[in-house]
XYZ file of C-alpha atoms in Angstrom:
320
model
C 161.949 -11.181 90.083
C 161.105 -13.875 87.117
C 162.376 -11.319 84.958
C 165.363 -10.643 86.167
C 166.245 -13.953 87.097
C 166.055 -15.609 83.233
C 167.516 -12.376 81.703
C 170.627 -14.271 83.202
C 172.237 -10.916 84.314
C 173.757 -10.093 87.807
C 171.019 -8.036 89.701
C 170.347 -6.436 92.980
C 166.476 -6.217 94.542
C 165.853 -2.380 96.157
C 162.863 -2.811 98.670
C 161.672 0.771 98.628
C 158.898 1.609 101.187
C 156.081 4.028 100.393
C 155.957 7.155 102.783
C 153.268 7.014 105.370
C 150.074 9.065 103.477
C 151.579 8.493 100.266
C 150.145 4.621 99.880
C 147.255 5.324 98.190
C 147.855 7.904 96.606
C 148.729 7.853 92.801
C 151.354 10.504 91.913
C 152.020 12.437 88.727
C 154.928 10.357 86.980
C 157.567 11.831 87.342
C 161.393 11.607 88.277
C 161.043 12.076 91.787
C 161.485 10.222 95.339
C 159.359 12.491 97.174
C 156.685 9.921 98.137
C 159.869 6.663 99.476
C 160.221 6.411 102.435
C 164.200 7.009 102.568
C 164.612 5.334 105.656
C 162.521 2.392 105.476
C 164.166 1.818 102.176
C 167.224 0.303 100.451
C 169.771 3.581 99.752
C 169.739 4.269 95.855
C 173.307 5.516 95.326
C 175.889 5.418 92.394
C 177.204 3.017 90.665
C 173.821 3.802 88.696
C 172.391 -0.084 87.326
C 172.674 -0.198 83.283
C 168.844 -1.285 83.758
C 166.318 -0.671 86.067
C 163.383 -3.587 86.293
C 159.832 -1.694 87.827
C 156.467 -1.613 87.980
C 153.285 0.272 89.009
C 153.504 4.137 89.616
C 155.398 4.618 92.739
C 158.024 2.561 91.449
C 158.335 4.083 87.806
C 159.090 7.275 89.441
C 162.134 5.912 91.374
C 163.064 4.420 87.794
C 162.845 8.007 86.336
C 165.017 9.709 89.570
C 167.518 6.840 88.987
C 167.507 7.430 85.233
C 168.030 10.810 85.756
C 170.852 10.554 88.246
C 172.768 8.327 85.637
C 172.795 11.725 82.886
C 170.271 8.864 80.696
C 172.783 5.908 81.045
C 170.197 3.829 83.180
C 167.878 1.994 80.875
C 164.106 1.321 82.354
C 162.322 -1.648 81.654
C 158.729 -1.020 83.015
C 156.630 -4.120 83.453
C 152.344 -3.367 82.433
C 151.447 -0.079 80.627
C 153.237 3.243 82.058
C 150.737 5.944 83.709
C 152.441 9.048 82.286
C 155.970 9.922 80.479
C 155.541 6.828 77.798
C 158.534 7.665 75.656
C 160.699 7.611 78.807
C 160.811 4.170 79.266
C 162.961 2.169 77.278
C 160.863 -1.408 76.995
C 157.292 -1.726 78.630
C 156.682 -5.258 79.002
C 152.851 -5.629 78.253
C 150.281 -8.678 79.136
C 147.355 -8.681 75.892
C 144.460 -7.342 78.087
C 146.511 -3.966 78.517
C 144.011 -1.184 75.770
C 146.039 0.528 73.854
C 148.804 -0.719 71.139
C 151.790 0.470 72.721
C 154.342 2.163 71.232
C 157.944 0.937 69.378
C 159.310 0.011 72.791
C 156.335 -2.158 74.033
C 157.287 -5.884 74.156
C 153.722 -7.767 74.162
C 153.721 -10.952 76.234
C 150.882 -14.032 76.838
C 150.071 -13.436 80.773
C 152.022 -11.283 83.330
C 155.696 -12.636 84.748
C 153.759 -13.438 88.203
C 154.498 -16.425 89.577
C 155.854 -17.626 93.270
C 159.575 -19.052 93.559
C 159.452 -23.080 93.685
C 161.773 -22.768 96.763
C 159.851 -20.121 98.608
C 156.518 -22.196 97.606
C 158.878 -25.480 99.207
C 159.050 -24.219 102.040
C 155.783 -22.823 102.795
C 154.734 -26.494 102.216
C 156.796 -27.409 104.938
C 155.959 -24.534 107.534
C 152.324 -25.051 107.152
C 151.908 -28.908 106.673
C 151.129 -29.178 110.681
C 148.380 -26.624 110.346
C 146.666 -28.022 107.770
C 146.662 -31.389 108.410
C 143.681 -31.835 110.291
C 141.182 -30.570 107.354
C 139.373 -32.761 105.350
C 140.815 -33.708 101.838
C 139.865 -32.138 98.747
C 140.927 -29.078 100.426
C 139.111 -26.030 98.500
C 140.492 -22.799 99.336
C 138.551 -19.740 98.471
C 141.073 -16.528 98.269
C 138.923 -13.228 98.532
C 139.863 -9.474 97.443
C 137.693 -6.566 97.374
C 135.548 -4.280 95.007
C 136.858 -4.624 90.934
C 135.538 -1.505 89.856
C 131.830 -2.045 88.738
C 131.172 -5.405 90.339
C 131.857 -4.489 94.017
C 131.854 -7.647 96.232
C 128.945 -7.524 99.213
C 128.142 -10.002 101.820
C 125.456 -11.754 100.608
C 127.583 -12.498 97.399
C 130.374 -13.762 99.425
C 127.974 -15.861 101.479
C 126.178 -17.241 97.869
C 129.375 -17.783 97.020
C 130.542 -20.335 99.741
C 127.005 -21.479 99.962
C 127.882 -23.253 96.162
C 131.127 -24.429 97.362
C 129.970 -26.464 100.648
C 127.061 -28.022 98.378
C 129.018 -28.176 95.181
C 132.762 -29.271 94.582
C 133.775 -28.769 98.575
C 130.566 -31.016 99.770
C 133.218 -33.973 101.024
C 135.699 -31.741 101.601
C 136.905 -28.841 103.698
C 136.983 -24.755 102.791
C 139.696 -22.674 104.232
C 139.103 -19.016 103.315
C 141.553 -15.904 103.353
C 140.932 -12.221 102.910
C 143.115 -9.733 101.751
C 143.304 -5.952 102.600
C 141.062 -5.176 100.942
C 138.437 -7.364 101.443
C 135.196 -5.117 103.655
C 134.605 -6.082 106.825
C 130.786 -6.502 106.634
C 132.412 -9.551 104.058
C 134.630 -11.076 106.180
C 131.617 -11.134 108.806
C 129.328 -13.160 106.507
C 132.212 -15.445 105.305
C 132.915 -16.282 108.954
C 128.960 -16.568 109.676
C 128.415 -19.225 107.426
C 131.506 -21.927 108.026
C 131.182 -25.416 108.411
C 132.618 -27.342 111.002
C 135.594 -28.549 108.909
C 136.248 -25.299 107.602
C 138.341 -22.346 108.276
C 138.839 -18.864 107.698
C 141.896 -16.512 107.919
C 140.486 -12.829 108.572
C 143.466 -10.023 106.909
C 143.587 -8.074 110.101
C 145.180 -4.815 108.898
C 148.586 -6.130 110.760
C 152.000 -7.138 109.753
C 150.621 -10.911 110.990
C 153.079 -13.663 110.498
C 150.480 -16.498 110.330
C 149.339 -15.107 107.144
C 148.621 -18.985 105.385
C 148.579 -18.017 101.611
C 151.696 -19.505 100.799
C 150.886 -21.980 102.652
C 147.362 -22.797 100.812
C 148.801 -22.713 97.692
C 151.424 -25.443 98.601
C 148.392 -27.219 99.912
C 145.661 -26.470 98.556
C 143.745 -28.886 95.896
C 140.882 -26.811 94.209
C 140.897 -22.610 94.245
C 138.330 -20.139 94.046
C 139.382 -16.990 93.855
C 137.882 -13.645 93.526
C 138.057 -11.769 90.124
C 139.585 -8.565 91.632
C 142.879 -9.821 92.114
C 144.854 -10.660 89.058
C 147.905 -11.274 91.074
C 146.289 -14.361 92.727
C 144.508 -15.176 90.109
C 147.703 -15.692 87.979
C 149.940 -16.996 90.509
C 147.025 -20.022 91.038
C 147.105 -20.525 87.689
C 150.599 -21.048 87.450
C 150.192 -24.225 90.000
C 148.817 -25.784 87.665
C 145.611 -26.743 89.674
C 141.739 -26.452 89.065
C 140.898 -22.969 89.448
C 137.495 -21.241 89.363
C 137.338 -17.272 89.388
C 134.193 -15.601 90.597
C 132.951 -12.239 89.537
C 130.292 -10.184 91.580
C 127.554 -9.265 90.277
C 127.842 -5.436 88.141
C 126.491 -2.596 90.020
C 123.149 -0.913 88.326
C 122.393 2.690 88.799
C 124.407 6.049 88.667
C 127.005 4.290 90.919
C 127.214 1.693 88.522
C 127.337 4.125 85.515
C 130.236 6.153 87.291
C 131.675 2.703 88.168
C 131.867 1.575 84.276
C 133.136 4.848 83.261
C 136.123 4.491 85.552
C 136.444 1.093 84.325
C 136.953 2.063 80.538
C 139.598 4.743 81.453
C 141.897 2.230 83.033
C 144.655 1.187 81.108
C 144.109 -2.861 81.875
C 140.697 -4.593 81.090
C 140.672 -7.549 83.710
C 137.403 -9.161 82.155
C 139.677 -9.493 79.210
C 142.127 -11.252 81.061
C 139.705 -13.139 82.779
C 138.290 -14.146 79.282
C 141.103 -15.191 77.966
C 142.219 -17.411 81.183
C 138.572 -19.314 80.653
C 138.788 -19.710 76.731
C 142.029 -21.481 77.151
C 140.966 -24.045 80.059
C 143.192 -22.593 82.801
C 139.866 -21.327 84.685
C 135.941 -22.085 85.201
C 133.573 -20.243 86.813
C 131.678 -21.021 90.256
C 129.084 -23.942 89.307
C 131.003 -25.531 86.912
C 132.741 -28.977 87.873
C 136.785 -28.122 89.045
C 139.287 -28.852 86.104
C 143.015 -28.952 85.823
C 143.743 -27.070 82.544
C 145.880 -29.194 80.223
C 148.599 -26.823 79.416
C 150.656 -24.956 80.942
C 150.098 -21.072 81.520
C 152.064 -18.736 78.752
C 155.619 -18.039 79.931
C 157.246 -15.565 78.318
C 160.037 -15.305 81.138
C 162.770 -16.096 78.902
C 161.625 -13.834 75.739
C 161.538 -10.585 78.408
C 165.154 -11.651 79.774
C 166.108 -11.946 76.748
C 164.843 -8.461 76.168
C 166.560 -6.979 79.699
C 169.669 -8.518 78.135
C 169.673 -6.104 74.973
C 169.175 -3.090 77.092
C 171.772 -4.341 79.304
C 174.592 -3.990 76.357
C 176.105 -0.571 76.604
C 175.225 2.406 74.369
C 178.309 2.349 72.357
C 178.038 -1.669 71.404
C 174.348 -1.059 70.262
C 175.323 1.215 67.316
């Protein structure tokens, strides 16, 4: 949405809806709807979009049926490294922790386009100011994911983990947890086991729950810790502008650990890179170390990507 919103264009947001079964799974990329939902979803019908703005796998493929459907007029502009059908993609917009060099149409940026809407983050401040207002200020809030590949998150890490916090930064403050879908159960139970008093914990219960308070904590919330799993949080904390620390599990040993590394070389993103990089330029600490604001601002490279769309935008005939 950052994207399309500085490339200055008119634009139109498709919500397309995965296919029950088909969530998980990661299909071939190809030019094909056959895993949408059609009637969950936004229609896709002509007039066919002189660009299309998508990302991840299910969504490249409904950039490849719509390019297709447009005879090649429909330009795709692909944000983090295609899985498949490189050369079909007219600019891949790609974050420096992606491996690889990328090819003539890559467009290398500092740190992904993620990032929630002042407005929407407005409001949540609003909505959720009554709920929070009874826990103690600083107000840490620790966001939790799941596994990340070799360094899978278990309970007594989690508990360790909130252990530092309570006697550490949070000591005269309050914790409110959250877990995400992804975040094991036998987690969530030793998170909840070892609360304070003053602090809280929202459990991700599988359902479309409308007292979900992450919008709410970031509006709120004064010092993060999140887990190392989820870049998307990760980034959009770091965009606040507020002391974050990320915490990485411990890696796994053994031949589960060995499979676990090889997956992790094959993927196409290296998040201990990112992770890295985040640290060595003051926007992040790690668990133990004393909370910091960074001093900068994160890399924005909205405006150098919609100046990008804008090029593709500009019809076949006018680019010769």
């Amino acid at each position: 949405m950052r994207a399309a919103q500085a490339s200055g264009l008119d634009f139109t947001v498709k919500r397309i809806a995965i296919a029950p079964g088909h969530e998980a799974i990661k299909p071939a990329v190809t030019a094909s709807l056959a895993h949408v939902d059609g009637a969950a979803s936004d229609s896709l019908t002509p007039p066919w979009p002189d660009v299309v703005l998508a990302i991840g796998r299910h969504l490249s493929c409904v950039a490849l049926w719509i390019k297709a459907q447009s005879g090649g007029q429909t330009r795709i502009a692909l944000l983090n490294a295609p899985k498949g059908r490189a050369a079909d993609f007219d600019l891949v917009v790609l974050p420096p922790f992606y491996r690889g060099p990328g090819g003539a149409n890559s467009l290398r940026i500092g740190m992904p386009l993620i990032g929630i809407d002042p407005a929407i983050l407005a409001a949540a401040r609003t909505q959720s100011r009554e709920a929070l207002a009874g826990m103690p200020r600083p107000l840490h809030v620790l966001l939790v994911g799941g596994d990340m590949g070799q360094r899978k998150l278990r309970p007594g890490f989690a508990a360790s983990l909130l252990h530092g916090l309570q006697t550490g930064p949070a000591a005269q403050g309050s914790i409110h947890v959250a877990t995400s879908r992804r975040t094991p159960a036998a987690v969530a139970d030793a998170l909840s086991a070892a609360l304070r008093p003053q602090d809280r914990l929202y459990r991700w219960d599988g359902s479309a729950a409308t007292d979900n308070p992450y919008l709410g904590l970031l509006a709120h919330g004064d010092v993060f810790t999140v887990t190392a799993d989820s870049l998307s949080m990760i980034i959009e904390v770091a965009r606040l502008g507020k002391p974050l620390l990320i915490a990485e599990p411990p890696r796994e040993g053994g031949l589960a650990g060995l499979g676990a590394w090889i997956s992790d070389r094959l993927r196409p993103r290296d998040l201990g890179k990112a992770i890295a990089l985040l640290r060595a330029s003051g926007h992040a600490g790690r668990p133990g170390e004393t909370p910091q604001p960074p001093t900068t601002p994160l890399p924005d490279d909205a405006a150098t990507v919609g100046a990008a769309l804008r090029r593709l935008a500009v019809p076949k005939v006018e680019r010769r």
